[in-house]
Structure formats: structure tokens, C-alpha cells
Tab-separated table of C-alpha atoms and ligand atoms in Angstrom:
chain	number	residue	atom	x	y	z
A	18	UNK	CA	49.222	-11.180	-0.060
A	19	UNK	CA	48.120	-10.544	3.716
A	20	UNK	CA	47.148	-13.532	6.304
A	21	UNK	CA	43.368	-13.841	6.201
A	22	UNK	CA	42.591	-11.793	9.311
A	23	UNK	CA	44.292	-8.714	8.025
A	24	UNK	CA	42.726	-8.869	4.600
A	25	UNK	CA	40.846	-5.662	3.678
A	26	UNK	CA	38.981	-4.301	0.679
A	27	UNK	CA	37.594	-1.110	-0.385
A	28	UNK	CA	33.989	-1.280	-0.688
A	29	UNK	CA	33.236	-4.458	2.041
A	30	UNK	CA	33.278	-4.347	5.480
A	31	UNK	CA	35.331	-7.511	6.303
A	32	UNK	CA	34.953	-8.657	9.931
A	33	UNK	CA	37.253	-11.775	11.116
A	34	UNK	CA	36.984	-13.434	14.258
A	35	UNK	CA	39.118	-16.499	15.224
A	36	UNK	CA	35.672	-18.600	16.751
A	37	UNK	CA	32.183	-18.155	16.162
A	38	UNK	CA	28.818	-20.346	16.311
A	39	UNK	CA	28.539	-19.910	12.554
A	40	UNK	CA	28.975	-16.976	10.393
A	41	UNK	CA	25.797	-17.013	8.775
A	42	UNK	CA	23.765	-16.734	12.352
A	43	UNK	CA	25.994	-13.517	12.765
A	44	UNK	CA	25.218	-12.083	9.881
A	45	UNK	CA	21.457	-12.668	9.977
A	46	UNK	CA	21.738	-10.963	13.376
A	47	UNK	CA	23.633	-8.208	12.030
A	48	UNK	CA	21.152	-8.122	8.758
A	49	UNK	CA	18.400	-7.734	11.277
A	50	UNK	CA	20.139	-4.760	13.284
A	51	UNK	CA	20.120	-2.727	9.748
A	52	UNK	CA	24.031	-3.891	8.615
A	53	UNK	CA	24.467	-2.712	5.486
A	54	UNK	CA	25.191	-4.703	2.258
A	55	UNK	CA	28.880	-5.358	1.921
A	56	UNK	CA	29.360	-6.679	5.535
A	57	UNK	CA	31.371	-10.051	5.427
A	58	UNK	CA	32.244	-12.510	7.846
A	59	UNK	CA	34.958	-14.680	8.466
A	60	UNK	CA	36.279	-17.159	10.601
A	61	UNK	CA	38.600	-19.560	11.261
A	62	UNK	CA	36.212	-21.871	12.814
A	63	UNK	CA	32.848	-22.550	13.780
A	64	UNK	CA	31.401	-24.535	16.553
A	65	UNK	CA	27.638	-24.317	14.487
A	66	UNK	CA	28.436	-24.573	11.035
A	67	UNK	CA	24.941	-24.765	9.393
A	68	UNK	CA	24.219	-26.157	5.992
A	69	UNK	CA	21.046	-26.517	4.238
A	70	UNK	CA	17.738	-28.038	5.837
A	71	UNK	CA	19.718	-27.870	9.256
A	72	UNK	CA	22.400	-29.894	8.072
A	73	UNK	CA	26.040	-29.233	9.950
A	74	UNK	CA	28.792	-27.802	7.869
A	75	UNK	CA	32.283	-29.424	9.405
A	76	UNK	CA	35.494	-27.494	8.968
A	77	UNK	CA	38.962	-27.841	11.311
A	78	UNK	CA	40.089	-24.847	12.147
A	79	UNK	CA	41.933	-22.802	10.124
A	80	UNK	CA	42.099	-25.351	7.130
A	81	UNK	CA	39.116	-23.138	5.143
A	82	UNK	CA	37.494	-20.321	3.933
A	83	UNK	CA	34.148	-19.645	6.077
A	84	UNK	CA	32.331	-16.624	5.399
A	85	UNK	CA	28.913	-15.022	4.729
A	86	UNK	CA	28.483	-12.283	2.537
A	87	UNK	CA	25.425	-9.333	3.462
A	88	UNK	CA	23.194	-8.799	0.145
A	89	UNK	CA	20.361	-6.042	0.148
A	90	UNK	CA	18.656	-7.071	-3.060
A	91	UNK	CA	17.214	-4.127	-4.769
A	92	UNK	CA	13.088	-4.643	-5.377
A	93	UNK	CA	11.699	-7.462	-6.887
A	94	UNK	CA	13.421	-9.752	-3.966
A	95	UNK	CA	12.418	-12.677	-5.562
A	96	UNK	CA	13.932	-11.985	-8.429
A	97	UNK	CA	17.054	-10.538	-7.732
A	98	UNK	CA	17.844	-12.268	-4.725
A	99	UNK	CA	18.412	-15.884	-6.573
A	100	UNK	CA	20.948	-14.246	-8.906
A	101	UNK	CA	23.691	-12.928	-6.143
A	102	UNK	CA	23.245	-16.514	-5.094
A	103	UNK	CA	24.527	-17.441	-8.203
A	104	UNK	CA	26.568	-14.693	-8.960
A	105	UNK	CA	28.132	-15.989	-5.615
A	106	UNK	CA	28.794	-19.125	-6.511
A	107	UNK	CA	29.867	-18.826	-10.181
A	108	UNK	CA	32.389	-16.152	-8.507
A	109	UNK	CA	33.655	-19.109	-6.096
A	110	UNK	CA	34.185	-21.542	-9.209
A	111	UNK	CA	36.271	-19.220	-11.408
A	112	UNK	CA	38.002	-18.036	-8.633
A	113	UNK	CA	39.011	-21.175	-7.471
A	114	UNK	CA	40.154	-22.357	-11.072
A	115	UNK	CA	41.628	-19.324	-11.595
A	116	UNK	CA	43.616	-19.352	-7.943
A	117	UNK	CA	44.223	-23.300	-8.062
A	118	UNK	CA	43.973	-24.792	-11.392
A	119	UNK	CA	41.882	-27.329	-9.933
A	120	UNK	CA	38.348	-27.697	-12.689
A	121	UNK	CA	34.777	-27.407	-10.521
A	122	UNK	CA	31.781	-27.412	-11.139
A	123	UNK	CA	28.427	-26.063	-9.827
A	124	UNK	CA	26.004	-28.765	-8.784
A	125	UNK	CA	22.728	-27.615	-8.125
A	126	UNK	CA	21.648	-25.877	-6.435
A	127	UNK	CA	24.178	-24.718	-4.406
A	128	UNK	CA	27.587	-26.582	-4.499
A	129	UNK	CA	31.361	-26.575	-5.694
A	130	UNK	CA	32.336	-30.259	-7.122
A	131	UNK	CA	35.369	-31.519	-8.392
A	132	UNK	CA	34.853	-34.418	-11.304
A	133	UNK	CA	31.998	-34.646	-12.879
A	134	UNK	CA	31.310	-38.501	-13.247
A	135	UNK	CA	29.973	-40.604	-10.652
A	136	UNK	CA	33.147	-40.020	-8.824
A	137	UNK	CA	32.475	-36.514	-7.993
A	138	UNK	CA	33.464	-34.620	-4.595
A	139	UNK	CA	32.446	-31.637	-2.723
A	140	UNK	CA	34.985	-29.113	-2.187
A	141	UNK	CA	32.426	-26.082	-1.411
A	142	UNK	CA	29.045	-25.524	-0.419
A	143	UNK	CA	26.793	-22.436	0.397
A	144	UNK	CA	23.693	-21.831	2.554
A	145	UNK	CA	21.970	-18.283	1.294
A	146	UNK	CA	19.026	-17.241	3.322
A	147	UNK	CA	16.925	-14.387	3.909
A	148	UNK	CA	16.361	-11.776	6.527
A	149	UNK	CA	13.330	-8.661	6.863
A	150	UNK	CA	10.664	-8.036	8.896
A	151	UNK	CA	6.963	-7.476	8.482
A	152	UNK	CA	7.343	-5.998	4.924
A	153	UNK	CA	8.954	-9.165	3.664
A	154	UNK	CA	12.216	-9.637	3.004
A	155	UNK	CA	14.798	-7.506	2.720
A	156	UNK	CA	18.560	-8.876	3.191
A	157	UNK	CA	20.225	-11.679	1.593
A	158	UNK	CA	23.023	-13.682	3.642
A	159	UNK	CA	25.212	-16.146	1.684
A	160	UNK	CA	27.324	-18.197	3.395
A	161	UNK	CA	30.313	-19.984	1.800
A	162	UNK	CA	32.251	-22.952	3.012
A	163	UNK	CA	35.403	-23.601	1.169
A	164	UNK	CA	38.089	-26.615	1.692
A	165	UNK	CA	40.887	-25.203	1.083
A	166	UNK	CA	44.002	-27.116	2.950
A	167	UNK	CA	41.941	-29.561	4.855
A	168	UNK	CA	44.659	-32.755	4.903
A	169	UNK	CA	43.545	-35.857	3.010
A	170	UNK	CA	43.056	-37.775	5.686
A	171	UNK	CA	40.790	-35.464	7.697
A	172	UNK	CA	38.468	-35.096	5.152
A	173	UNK	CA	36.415	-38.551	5.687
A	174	UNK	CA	35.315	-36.745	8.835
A	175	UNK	CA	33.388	-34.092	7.211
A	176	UNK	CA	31.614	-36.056	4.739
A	177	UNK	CA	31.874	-39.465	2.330
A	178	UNK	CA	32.285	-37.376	-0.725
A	179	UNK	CA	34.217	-34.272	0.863
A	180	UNK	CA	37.391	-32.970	-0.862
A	181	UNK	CA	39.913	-29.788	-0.396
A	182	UNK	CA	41.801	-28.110	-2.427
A	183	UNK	CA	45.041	-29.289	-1.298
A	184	UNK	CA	43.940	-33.110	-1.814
A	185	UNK	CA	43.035	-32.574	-5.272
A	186	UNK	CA	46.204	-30.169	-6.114
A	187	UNK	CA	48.699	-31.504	-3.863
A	188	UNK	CA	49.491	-27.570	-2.899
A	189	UNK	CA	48.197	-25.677	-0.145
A	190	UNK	CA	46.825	-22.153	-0.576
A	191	UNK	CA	46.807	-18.636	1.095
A	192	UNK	CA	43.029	-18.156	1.566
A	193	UNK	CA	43.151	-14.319	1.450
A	194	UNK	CA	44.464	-14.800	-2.108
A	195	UNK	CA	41.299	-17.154	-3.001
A	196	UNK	CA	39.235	-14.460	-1.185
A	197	UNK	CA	40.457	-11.941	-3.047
A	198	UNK	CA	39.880	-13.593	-6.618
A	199	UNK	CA	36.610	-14.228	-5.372
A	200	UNK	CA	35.645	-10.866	-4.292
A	201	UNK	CA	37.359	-9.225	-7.770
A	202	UNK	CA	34.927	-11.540	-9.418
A	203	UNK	CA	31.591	-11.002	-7.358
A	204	UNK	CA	32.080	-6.849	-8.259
A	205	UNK	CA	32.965	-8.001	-11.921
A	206	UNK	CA	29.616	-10.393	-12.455
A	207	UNK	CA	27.405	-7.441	-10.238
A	208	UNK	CA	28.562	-4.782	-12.933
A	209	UNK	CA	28.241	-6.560	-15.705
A	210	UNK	CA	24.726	-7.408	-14.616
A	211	UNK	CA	24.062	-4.022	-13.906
A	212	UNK	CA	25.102	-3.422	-17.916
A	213	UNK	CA	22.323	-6.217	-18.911
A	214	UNK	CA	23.937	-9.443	-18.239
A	215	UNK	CA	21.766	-12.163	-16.813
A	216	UNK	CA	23.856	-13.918	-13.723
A	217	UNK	CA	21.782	-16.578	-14.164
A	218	UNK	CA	23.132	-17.579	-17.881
A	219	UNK	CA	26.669	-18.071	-16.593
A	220	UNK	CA	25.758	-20.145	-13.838
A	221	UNK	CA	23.898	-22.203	-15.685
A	222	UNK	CA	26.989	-22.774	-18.102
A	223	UNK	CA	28.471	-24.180	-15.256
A	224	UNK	CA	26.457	-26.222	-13.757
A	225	UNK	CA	26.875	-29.985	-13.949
A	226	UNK	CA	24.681	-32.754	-15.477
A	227	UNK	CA	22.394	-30.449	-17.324
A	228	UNK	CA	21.310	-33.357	-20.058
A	229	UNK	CA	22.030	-36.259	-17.896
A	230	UNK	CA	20.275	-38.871	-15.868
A	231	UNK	CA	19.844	-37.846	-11.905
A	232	UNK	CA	18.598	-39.047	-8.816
A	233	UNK	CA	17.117	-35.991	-6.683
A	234	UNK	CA	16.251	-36.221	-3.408
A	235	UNK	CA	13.488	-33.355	-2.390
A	236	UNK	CA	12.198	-33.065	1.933
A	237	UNK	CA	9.745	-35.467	0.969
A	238	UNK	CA	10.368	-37.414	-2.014
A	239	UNK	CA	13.357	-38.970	-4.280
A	240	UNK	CA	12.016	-38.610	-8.035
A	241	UNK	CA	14.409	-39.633	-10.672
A	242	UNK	CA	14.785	-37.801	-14.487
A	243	UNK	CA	17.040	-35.879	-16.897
A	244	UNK	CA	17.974	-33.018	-15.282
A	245	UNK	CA	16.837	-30.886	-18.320
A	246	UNK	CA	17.274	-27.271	-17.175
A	247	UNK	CA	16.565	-24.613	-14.613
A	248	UNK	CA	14.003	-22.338	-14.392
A	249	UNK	CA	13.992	-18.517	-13.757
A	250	UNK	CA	14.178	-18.638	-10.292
A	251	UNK	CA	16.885	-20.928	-10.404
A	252	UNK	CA	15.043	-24.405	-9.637
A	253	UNK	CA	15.925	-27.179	-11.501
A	254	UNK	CA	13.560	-28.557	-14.008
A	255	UNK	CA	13.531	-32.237	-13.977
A	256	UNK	CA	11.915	-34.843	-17.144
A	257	UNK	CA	10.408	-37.265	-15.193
A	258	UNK	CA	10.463	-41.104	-16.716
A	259	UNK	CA	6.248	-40.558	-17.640
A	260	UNK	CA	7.461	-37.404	-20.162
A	261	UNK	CA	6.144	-34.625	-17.891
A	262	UNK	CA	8.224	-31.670	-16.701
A	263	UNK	CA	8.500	-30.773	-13.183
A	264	UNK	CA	10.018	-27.764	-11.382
A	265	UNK	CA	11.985	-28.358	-7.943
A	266	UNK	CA	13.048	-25.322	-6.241
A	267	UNK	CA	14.998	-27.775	-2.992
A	268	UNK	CA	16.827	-30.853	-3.347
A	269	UNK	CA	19.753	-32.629	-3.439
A	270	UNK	CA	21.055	-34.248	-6.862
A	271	UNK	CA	23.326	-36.813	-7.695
A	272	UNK	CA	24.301	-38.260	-10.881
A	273	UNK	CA	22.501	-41.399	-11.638
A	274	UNK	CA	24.331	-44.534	-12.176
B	5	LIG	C1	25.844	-26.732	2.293
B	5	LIG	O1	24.753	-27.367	2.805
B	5	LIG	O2	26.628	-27.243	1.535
B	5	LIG	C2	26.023	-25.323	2.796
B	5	LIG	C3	27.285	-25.144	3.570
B	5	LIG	C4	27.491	-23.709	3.972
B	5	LIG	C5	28.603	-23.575	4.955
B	5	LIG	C6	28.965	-22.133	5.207
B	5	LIG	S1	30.391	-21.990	6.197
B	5	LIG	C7	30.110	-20.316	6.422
B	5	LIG	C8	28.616	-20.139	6.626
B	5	LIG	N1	28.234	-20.304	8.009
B	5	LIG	C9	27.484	-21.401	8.193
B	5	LIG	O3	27.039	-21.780	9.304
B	5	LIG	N2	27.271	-21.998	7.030
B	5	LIG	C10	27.897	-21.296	5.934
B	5	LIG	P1	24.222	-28.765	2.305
B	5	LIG	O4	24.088	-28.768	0.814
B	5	LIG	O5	23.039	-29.013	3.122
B	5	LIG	O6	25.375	-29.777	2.665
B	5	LIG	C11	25.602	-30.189	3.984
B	5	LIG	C12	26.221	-31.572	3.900
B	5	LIG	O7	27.539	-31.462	3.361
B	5	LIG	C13	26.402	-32.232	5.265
B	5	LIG	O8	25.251	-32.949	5.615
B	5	LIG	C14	27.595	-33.163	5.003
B	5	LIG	O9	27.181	-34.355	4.381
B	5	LIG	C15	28.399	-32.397	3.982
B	5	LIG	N3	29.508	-31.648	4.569
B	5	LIG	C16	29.620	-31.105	5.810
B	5	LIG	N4	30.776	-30.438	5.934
B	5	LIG	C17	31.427	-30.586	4.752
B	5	LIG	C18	32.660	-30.132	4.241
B	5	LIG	N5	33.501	-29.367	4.944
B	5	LIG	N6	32.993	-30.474	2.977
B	5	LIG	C19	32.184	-31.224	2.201
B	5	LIG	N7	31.010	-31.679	2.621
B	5	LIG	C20	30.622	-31.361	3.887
């Protein structure tokens, strides 16, 4: 397999650059100057790595895999744009048990965890947002952060709970390789929903603590519940401790303990 920055693929327009502010601002920029879906990012490093609700994304250079993918969901947006998410990040799982050997899961909404007990770490996360104009939306970036061979020691600097790939496997990995699984498996999981099959039933497979006892934290609140399922747009559907059933489309959840 070919270093990262040579990597190529029929059917994506792969763009590498050694240094950016963050991939995701470029490709909302490039969403918004009519770049058409199958434009993807990468970089070696970021000096802006964004993650959800302005949140930073930390990375040393060279050590991951940090890209953002260009969507054009077909009509209803709403709809369709929630499932690439996931079809994005189901993709990233088997891909990386597939590549590694290493078990993740998907924590919701948006993450890549290794262990699913109260010990669990984040190897992965992804920040999908949207770009249009007057009409409403139209383009769908996702952004993907991946530890891949950050060293053990570094990784208290990115985050309490962050992991890598090479601390949980011992083994470091060739990144075009992982990107490669991962892009075989995106075109598999978009044809196979084009023959009928919901994205969003597989994802929910893998998603962590369905059944269980969490803690989530929302912008404005921190509600506890059993995380009982997710609903068709993807939020997750929380039992609170008075019986009633609440939908949460942002958050943060943790396993409660
Ligand atoms: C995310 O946000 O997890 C989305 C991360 C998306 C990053 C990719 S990299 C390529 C593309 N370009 C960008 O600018 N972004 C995308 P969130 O769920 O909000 O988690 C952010 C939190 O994760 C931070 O507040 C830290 O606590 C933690 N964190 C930061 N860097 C980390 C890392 N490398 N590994 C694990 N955790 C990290």
C-alpha cells in the first residue's frame, strides 16, 4: 500500500495537504464554492482541529487519520443526511476491526470507543455538518479524526479518556491501508442502501449501552436514564427515572456508574 499522500481512488477526489486550519473548514469552503460530492480531505495536521459544540480536536502530526468527506444528500436532507453520518461511522468501526483487530464501538452520537465498561476510551470522533444557501441545505461535510499511532504517552494530552490504535494493539499502522478499508466500506453500506438497506439499522447494532444506565450531558442540562434506543433521525431516546421517554438529538453520554 502507498504512503497516505499518494493514496488515490477511483470515484473520490482525494486532496492531501501536509498543514491546514482544519479539514472540515476547507471542505465547507469548498462545499460552498459548488465541490462536488466525493471531495476528501486530508492532512497530516491541523492547527484548528474542531470538534463538536466548538470543542478542539488535538492530533500530533502525522500520528492520525484527519479527513472530511463531501456528501450531497439527495432530497429529503433531513432524512438522508443523518444516515451517511452513520454510514460514516459504522464504515470507520468495521474498518478499523477489520484493519487492526482492535473491537470498537459506536457511542452516540458520533464516536469510536474501545471497551465498553466504565473503562472505555476514545480512539475516533467525527464532526458532520451542513453547508447550502438560501434554499436550505444542500452539502454534508463529515469530518473524521482517527488515532492511529499516537504514542501512549502523548495521548493524556489530547484528552483523559483518549486512546490510539497503537496503544491498544501494541502495532502501528499504515493509515492509507485503514483509509482504504474505510472507503471500500462507505461504497459497500451506500449500495446496499441504495438496494433497500436502512444505514441506520447497522449503526444502531453497534452502538454501545443501548439497555444500560447513562449519564447524558445536553448544552443545557445533564438528565440521567436507560439509554433505550434511537429515533429516526438518529437521536437517542432516553427513559428518564419518572417513566417518560424523551428524545435528545445533542449530547454527550457516558456510562453510568
Ligand atoms: C468530536 O467532537 O469527537 C469530533 C472530532 C472531529 C475531528 C475531525 S479531524 C478532521 C476534521 N477536521 C476537524 O476540524 N474536525 C474533524 P466531540 O465529540 O465534541 O469531542 C471533542 C472532545 O474530544 C474534546 O473536547 C476532547 O475532550 C476530546 N479530544 C480531543 N482530541 C482528541 C483525540 N485526538 N482523541 C480523543 N479525544 C480527543
Amino acid at each position: 500500500m502507498v504512503q497516505l499522500h499518494a493514496y488515490h481512488r477511483a470515484g473520490w477526489d482525494i486532496r492531501y495537504f501536509a498543514r491546514v486550519s482544519s479539514t472540515n473548514t476547507l471542505a465547507l469552503e469548498a462545499g460552498q464554492q459548488g465541490a462536488a460530492e466525493g471531495l476528501l480531505l486530508i492532512a497530516d495536521e491541523q492547527t484548528a482541529g474542531r470538534g463538536r459544540l466548538d470543542r478542539r480536536w488535538v492530533a500530533p502530526a502525522g500520528t492520525s487519520l484527519l479527513m472530511s468527506l463531501l456528501f450531497r444528500p439527495a432530497a429529503p436532507f433531513t432524512y438522508t443526511a443523518p444516515r451517511i453520518t452513520m454510514l460514516c461511522g459504522l464504515a470507520l468501526a468495521e474498518a478499523v476491526a477489520e484493519v487492526t483487530g482492535v473491537a470498537v464501538y459506536l457511542k452516540w452520537p458520533n464516536d469510536l470507543i474501545v471497551g465498553r465498561d466504565a473503562r472505555w476510551r476514545k480512539v475516533a470522533g467525527m464532526l458532520s455538518e451542513v453547508g447550502g444557501g438560501a434554499d436550505g441545505p444542500s452539502f454534508l461535510i463529515v469530518g473524521i479524526g482517527l488515532n492511529v499511532n499516537v504514542p501512549p504517552a502523548v495521548l493524556p494530552d489530547l484528552a483523559p479518556n483518549a486512546t490510539s490504535l497503537l496503544a491498544e494493539s501494541g502495532r502501528s499502522f499504515e493509515r492509507a491501508v485503514l483509509l482504504d478499508a474505510f472507503l471500500t466500506r462507505v461504497e459497500t453500506h451506500l449500495a446496499a442502501w441504495r438496494a433497500g438497506a436502512d444505514p441506520l439499522r447497522l449503526w444502531r447494532r453497534r452502538l454501545a449501552w443501548l439497555g444500560e444506565a447513562v449519564l447524558l450531558q445536553t448544552p443545557t442540562a445533564t438528565v440521567t436514564g436507560i439509554a433505550e434506543d434511537v429515533d429516526d433521525e438518529g437521536a437517542l431516546v432516553l427513559r428518564l427515572p419518572d417513566g417518560r421517554r424523551q428524545h435528545f438529538p445533542v449530547g454527550d453520554v457516558s456510562l453510568r456508574v
